[in-house]
PDB file of C-alpha atoms in Angstrom:
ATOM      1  CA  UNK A 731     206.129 -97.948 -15.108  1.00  0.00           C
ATOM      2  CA  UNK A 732     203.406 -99.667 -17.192  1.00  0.00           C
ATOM      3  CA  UNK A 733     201.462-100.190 -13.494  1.00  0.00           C
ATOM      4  CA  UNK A 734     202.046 -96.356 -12.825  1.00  0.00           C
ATOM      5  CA  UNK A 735     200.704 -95.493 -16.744  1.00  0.00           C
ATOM      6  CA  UNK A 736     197.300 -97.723 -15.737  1.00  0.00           C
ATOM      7  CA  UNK A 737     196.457 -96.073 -12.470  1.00  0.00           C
ATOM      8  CA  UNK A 738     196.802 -92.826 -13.492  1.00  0.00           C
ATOM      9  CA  UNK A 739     194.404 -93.400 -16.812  1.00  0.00           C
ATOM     10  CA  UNK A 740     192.021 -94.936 -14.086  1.00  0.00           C
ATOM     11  CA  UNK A 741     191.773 -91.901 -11.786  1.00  0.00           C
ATOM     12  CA  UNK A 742     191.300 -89.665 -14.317  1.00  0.00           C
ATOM     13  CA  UNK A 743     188.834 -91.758 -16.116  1.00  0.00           C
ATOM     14  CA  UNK A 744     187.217 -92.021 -12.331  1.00  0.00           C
ATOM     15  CA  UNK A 745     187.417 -88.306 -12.422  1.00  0.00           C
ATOM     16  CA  UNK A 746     186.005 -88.078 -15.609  1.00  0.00           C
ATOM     17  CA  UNK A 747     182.972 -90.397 -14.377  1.00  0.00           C
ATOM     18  CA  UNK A 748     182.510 -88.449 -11.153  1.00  0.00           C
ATOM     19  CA  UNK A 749     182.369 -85.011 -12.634  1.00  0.00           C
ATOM     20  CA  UNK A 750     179.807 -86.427 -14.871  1.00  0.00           C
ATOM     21  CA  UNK A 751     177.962 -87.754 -12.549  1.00  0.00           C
ATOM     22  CA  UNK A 752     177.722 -84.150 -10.547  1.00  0.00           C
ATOM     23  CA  UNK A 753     176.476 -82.382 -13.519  1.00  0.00           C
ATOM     24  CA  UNK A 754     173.555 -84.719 -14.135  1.00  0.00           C
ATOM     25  CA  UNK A 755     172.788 -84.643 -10.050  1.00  0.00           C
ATOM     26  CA  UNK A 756     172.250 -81.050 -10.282  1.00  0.00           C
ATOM     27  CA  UNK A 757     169.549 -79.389 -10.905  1.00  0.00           C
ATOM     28  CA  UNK A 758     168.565 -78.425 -14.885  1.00  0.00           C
ATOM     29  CA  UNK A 759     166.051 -75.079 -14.801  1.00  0.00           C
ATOM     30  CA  UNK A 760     165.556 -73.416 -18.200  1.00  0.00           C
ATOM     31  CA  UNK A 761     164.487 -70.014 -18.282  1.00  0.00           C
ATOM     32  CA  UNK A 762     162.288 -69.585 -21.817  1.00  0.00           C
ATOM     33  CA  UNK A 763     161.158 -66.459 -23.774  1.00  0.00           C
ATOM     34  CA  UNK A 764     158.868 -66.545 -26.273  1.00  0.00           C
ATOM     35  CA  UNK A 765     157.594 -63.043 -28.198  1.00  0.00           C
ATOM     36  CA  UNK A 766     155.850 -62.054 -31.405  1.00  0.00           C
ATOM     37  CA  UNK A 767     157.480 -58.926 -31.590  1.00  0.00           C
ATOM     38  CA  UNK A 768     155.629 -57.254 -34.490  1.00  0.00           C
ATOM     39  CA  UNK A 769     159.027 -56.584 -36.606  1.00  0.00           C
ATOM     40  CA  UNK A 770     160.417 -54.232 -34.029  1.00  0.00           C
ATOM     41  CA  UNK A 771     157.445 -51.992 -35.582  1.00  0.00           C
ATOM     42  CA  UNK A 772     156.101 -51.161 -31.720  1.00  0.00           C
ATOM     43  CA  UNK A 773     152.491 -50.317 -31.340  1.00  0.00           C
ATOM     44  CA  UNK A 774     152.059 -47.057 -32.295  1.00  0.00           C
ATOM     45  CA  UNK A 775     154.055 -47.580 -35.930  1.00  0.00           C
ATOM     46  CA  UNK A 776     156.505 -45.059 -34.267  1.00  0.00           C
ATOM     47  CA  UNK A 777     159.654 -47.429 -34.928  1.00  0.00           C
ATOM     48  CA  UNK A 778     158.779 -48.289 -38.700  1.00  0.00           C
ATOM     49  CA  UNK A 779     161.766 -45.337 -39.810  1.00  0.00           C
ATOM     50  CA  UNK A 780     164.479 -46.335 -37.747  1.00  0.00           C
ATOM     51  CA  UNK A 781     163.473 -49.994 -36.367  1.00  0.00           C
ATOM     52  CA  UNK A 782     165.419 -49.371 -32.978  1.00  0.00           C
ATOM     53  CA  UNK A 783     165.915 -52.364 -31.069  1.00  0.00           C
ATOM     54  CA  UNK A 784     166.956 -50.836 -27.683  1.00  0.00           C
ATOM     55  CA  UNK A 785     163.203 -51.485 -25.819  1.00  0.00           C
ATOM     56  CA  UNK A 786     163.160 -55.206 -26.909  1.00  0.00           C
ATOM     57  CA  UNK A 787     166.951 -55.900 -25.655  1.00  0.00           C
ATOM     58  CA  UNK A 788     166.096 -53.907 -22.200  1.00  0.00           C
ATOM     59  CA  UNK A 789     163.165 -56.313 -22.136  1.00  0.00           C
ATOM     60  CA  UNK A 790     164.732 -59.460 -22.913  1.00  0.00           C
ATOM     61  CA  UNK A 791     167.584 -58.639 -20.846  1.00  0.00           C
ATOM     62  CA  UNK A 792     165.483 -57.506 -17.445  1.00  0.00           C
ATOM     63  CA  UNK A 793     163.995 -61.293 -17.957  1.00  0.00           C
ATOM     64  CA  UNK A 794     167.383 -62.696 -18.427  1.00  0.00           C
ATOM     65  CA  UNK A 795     166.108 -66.402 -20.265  1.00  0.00           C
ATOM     66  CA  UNK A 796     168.359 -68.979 -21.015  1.00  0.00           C
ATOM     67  CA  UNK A 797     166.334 -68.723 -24.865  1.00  0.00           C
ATOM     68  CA  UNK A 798     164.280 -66.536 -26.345  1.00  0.00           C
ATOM     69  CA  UNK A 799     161.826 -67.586 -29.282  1.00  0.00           C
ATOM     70  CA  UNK A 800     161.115 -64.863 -31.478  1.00  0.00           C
ATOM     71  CA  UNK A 801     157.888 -64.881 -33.923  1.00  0.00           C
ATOM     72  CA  UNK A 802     157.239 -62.082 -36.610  1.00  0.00           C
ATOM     73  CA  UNK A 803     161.104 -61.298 -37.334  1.00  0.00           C
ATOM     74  CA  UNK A 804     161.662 -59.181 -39.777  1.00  0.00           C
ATOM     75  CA  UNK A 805     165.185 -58.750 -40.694  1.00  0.00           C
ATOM     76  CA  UNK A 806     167.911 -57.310 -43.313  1.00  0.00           C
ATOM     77  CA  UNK A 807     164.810 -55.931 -45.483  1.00  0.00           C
ATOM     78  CA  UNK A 808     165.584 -52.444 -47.167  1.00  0.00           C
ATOM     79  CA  UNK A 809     163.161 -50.723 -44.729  1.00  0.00           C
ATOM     80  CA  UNK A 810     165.178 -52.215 -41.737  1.00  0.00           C
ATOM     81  CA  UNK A 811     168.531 -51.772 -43.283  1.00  0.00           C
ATOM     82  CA  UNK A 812     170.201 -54.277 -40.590  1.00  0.00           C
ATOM     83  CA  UNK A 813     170.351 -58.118 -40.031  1.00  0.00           C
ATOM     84  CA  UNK A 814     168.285 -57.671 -36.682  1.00  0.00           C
ATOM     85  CA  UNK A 815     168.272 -61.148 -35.265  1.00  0.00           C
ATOM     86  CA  UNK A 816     172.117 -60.805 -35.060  1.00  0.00           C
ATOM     87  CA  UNK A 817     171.958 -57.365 -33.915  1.00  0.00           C
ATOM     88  CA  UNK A 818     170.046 -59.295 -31.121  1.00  0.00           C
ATOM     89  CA  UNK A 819     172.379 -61.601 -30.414  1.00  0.00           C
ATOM     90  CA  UNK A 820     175.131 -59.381 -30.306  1.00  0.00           C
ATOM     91  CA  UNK A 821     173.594 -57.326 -27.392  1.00  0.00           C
ATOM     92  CA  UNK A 822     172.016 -59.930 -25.262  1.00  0.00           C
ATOM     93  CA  UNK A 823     175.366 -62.110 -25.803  1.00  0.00           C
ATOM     94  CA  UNK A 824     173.500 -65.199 -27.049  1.00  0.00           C
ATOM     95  CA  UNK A 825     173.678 -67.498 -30.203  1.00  0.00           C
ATOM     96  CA  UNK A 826     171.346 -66.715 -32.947  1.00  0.00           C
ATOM     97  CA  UNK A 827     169.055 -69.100 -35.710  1.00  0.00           C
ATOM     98  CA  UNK A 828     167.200 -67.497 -38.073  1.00  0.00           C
ATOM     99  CA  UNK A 829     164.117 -69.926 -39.467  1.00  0.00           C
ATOM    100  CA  UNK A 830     162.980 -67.862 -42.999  1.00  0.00           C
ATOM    101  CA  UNK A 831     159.138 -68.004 -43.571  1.00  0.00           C
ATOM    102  CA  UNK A 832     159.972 -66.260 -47.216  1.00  0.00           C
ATOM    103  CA  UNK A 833     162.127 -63.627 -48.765  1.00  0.00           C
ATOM    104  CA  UNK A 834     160.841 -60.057 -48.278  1.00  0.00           C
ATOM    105  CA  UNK A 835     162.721 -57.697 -50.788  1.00  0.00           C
ATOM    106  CA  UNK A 836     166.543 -57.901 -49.762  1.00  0.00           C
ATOM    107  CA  UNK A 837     165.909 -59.388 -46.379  1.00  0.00           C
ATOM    108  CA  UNK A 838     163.457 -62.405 -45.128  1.00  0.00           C
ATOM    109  CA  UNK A 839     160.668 -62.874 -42.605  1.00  0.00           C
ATOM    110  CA  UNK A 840     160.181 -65.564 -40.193  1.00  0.00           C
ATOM    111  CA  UNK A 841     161.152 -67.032 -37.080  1.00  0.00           C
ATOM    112  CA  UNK A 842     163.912 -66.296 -34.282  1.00  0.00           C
ATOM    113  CA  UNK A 843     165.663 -68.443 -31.635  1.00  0.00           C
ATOM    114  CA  UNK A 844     168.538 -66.919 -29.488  1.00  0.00           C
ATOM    115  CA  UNK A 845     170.563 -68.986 -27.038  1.00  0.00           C
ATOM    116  CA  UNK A 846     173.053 -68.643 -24.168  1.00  0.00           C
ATOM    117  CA  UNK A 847     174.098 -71.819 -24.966  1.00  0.00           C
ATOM    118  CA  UNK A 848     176.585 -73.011 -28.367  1.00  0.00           C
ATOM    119  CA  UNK A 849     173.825 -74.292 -30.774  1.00  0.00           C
ATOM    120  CA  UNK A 850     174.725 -78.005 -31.176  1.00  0.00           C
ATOM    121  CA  UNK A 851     172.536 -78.707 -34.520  1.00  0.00           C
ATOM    122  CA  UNK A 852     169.612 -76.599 -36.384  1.00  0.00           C
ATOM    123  CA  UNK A 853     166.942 -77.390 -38.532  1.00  0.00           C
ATOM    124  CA  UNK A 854     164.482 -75.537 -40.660  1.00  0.00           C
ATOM    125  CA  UNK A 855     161.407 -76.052 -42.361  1.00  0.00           C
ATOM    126  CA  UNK A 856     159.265 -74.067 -44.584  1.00  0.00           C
ATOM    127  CA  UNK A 857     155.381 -74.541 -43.898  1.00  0.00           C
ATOM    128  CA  UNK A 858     152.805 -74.765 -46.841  1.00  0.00           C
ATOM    129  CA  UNK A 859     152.941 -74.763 -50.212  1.00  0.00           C
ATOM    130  CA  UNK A 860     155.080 -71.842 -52.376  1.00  0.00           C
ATOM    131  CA  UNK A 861     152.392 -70.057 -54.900  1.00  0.00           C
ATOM    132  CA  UNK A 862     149.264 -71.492 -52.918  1.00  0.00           C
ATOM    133  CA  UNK A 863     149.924 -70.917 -49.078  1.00  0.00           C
ATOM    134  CA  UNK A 864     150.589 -67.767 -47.411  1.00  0.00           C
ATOM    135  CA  UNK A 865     154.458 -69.218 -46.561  1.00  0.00           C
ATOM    136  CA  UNK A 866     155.414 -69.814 -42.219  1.00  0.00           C
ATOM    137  CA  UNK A 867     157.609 -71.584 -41.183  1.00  0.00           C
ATOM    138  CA  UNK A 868     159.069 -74.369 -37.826  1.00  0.00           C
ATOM    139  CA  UNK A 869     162.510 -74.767 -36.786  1.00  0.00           C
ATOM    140  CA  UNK A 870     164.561 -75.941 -33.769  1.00  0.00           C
ATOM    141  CA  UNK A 871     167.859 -76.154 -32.257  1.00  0.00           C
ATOM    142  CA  UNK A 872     169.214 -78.148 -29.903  1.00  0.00           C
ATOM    143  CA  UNK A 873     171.473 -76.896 -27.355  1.00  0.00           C
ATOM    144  CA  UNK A 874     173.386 -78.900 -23.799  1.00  0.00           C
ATOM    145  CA  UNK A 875     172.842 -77.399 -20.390  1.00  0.00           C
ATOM    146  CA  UNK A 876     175.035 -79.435 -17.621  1.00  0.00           C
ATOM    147  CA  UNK A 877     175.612 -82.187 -19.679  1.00  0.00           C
ATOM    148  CA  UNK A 878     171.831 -82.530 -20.713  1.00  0.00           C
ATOM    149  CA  UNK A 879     170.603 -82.081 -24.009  1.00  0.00           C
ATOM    150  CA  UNK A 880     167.128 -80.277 -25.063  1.00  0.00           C
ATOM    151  CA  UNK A 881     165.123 -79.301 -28.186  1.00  0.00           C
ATOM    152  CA  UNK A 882     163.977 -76.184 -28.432  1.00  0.00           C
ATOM    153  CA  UNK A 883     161.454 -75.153 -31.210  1.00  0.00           C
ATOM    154  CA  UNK A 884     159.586 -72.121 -32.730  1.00  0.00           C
ATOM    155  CA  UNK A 885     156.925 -71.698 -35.416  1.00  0.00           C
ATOM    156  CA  UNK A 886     154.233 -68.635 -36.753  1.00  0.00           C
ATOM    157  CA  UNK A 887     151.372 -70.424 -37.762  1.00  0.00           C
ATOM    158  CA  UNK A 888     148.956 -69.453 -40.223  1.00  0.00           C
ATOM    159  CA  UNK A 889     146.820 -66.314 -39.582  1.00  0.00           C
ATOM    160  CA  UNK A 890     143.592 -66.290 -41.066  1.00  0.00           C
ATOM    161  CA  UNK A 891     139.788 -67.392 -39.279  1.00  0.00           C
ATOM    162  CA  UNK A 892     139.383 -70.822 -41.139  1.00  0.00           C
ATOM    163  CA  UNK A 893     141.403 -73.452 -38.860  1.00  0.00           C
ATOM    164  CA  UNK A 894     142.141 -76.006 -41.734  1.00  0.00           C
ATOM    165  CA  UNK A 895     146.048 -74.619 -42.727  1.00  0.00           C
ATOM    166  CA  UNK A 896     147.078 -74.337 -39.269  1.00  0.00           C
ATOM    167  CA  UNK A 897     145.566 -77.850 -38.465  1.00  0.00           C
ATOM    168  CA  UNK A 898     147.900 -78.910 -41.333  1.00  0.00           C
ATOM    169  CA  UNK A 899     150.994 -77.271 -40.187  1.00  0.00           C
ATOM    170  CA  UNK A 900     150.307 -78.489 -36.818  1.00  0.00           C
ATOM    171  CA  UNK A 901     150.342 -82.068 -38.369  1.00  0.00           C
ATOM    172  CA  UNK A 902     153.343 -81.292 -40.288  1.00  0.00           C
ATOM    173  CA  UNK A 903     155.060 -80.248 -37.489  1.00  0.00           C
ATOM    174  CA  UNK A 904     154.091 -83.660 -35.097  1.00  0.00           C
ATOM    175  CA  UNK A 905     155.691 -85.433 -38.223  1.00  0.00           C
ATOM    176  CA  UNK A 906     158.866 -83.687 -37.772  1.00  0.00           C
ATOM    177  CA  UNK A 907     159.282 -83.759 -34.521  1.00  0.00           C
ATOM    178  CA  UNK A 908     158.328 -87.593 -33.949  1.00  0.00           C
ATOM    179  CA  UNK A 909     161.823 -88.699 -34.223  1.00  0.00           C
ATOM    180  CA  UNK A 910     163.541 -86.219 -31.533  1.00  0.00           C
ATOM    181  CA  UNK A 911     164.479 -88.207 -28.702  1.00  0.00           C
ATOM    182  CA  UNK A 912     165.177 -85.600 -26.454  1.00  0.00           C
ATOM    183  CA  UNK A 913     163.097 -83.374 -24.568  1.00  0.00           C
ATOM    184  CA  UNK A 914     160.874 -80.626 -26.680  1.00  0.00           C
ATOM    185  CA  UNK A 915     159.828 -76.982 -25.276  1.00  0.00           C
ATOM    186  CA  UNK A 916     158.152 -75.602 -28.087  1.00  0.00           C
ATOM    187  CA  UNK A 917     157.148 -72.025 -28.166  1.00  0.00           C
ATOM    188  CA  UNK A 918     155.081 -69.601 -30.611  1.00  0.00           C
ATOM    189  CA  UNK A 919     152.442 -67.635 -31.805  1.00  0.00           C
ATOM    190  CA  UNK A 920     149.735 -70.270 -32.671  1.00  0.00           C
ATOM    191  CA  UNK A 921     146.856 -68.196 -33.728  1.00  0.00           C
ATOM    192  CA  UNK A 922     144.728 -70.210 -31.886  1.00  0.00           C
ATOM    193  CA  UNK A 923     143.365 -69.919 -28.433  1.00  0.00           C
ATOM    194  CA  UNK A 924     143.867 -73.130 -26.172  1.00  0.00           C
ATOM    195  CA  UNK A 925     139.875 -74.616 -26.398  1.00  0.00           C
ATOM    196  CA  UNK A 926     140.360 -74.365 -30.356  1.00  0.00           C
ATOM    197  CA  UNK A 927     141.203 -77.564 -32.706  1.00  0.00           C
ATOM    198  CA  UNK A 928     145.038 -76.877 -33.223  1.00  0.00           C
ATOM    199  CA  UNK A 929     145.725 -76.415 -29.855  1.00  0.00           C
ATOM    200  CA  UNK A 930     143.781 -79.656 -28.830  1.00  0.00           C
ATOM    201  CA  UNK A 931     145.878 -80.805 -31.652  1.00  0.00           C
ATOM    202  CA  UNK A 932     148.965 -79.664 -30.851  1.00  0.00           C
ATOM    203  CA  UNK A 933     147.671 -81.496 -27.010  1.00  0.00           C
ATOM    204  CA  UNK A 934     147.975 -84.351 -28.568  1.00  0.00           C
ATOM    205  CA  UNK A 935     151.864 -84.884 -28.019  1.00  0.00           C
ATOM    206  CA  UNK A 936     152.576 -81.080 -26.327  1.00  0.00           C
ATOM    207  CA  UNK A 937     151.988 -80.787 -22.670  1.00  0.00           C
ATOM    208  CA  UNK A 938     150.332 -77.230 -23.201  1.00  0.00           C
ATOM    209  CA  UNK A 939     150.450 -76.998 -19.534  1.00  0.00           C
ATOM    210  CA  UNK A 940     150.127 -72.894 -17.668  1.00  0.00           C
ATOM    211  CA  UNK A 941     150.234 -71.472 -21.085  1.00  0.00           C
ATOM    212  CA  UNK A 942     146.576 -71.278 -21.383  1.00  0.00           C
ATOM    213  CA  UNK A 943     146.113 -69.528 -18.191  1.00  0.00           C
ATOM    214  CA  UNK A 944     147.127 -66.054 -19.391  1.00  0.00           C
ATOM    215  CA  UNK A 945     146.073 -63.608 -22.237  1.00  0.00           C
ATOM    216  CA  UNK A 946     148.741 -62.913 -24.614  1.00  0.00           C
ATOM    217  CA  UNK A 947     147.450 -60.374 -27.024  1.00  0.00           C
ATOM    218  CA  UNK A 948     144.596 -57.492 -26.754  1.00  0.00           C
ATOM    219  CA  UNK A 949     143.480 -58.254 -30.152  1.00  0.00           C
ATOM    220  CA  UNK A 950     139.571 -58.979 -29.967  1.00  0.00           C
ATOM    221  CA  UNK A 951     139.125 -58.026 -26.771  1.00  0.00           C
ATOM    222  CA  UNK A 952     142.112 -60.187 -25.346  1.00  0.00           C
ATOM    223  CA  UNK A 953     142.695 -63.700 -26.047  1.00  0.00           C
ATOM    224  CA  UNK A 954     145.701 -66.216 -25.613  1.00  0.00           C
ATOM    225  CA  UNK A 955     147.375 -67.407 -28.881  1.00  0.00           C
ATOM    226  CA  UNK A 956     151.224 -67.131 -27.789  1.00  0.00           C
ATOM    227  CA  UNK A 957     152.103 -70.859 -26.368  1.00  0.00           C
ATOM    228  CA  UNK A 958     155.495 -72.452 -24.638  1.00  0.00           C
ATOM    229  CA  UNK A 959     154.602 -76.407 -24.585  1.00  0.00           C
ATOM    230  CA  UNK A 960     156.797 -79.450 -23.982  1.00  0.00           C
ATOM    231  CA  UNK A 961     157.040 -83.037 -24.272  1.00  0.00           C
ATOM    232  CA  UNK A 962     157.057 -85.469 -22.924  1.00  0.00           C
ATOM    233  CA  UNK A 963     154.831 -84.172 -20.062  1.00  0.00           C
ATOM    234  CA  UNK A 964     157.226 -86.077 -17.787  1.00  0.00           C
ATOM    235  CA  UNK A 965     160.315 -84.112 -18.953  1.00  0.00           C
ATOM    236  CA  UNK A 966     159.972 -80.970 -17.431  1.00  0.00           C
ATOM    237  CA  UNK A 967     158.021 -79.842 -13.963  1.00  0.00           C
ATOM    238  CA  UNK A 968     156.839 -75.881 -15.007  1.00  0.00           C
ATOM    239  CA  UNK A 969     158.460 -74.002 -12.139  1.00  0.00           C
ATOM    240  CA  UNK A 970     156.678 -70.546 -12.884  1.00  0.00           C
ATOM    241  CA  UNK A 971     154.478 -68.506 -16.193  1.00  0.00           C
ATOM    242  CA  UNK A 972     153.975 -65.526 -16.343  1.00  0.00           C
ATOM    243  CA  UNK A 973     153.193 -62.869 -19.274  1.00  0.00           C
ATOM    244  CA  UNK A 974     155.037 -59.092 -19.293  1.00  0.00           C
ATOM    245  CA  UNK A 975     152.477 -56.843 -19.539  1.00  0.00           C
ATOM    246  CA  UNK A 976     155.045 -54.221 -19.741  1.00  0.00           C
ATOM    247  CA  UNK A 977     155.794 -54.434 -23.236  1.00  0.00           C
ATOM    248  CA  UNK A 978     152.280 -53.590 -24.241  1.00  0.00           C
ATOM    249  CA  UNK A 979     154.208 -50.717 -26.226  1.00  0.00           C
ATOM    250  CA  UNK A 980     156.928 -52.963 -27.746  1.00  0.00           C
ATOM    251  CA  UNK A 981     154.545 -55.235 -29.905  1.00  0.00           C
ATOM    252  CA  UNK A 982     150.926 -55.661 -30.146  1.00  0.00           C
ATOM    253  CA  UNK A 983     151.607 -59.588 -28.385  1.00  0.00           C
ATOM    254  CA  UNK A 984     152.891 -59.796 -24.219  1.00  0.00           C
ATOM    255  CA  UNK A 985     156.621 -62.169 -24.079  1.00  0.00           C
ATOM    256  CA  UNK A 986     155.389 -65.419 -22.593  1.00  0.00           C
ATOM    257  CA  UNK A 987     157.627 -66.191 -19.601  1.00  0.00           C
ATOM    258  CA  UNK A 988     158.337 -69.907 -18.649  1.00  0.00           C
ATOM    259  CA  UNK A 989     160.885 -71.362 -15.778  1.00  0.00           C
ATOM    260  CA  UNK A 990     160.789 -75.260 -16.739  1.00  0.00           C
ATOM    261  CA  UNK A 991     163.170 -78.053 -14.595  1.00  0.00           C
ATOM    262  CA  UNK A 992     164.059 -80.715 -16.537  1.00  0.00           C
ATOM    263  CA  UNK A 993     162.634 -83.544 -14.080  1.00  0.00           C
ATOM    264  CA  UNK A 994     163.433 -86.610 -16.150  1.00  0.00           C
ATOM    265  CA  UNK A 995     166.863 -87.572 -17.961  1.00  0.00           C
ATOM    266  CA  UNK A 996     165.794 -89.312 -21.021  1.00  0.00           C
TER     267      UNK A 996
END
């Protein structure tokens, strides 16, 4: 009986092994959003009344990404009326983490990330100083696709011509990030284009890769500011980028499209 007990714990622990096994063998693609999507605002100020979400969920659902990293987020404010990130999430089926910049009235402002995926741990971090610093903010989640897991990150960063506060949020956010020992894909609305100092910063550790290749916004004529990076370069192989130019009416940025596969198990 004892004999009988043993080699059925074995097969199943074999089973166990083998099924394993299978789900790292297979191939790991990641489909990844990321959008400034002017507070659901559009364009033309037309949705500043009712702050209808429909466009941006017919959007984000034609592209159908595993995540979706979502800059300028306004949400619960007295304007809006609704917690929007989970009116998100509710529609597009996904798992939602707010990352607050600041407070704004009865609501807050900041960052977005939705998954497809349970989210497995979150973190949050505010950027600059309170009273001095005009607030943004970095965050990730970490999430398990077939048995692999992955870091996925956000961040706004500063806004204004003088490169020295997004320099320092870009070296704030290499400090918190130097002790993930997973793979990164970071995505987000940098405010700088990619021959500028906090993007060669940001080069430093981020494989910036295709993201440069594309313009993002029309402000200024047209320029790319709006990034999806990862690390370590030998993580991921970039499978496709692209940029929507359909949603030129949704928000005054383009959704950054990227299909990564993970190419090294770390």
């Amino acid at each position: 009986m004892k004999l009988l007990k043993h080699i059925i714990r074995a097969g199943a622990l074999c089973g166990l092994l083998l099924t394993t096994a299978a789900a790292k063998a297979q191939t790991v693609q990641l489909k990844v959003l990321d959008w400034n999507v002017l507070s659901f605002e559009m364009t033309d100020k037309s949705n500043q009344i009712d702050f209808i979400v429909d466009e941006y969920v017919d959007l984000i659902k034609a592209q159908n990404p595993d995540i979706v990293c979502i800059n300028e987020l306004e949400t619960g404010t007295s304007r809006m009326g609704k917690e929007k990130l989970t009116e998100l999430a509710s529609r597009l089926d996904m798992y939602p983490y707010f990352i607050m910049s600041y407070p704004k009235d009865v609501g807050f402002y900041g960052n977005g990330i939705l998954s497809k995926y349970p989210i497995l741990e979150e973190r949050s971090f505010r950027l600059g100083i309170p009273g001095r610093d005009y607030m943004r903010s970095f965050g990730y989640v970490r999430i398990r696709k077939q048995g692999h897991d992955i870091c996925f990150a956000t961040t706004h960063l500063d806004h204004k011509a003088d490169d020295s506060l997004r320099i320092a949020q870009i070296r704030e956010i290499l400090r918190l990030t130097e002790h993930i020992n997973i793979p990164i894909i970071l995505g987000g609305d940098m405010n700088a284009r990619p021959e500028e100092a906090p993007i060669q910063l940001l080069a430093s550790r981020f494989d910036v890769g295709n993201s440069c290749s594309e313009l993002t916004t029309d402000d200024d004529g047209g320029k790319t500011i709006d990034y999806l990076m990862y690390t370590p370069g030998s993580a991921f192989e970039v499978i496709s980028h692209e940029v929507d130019y359909a949603a030129a009416k949704a928000s005054d940025h383009y959704p950054v499209l990227v299909t990564f596969k993970l190419a090294s198990f770390l």
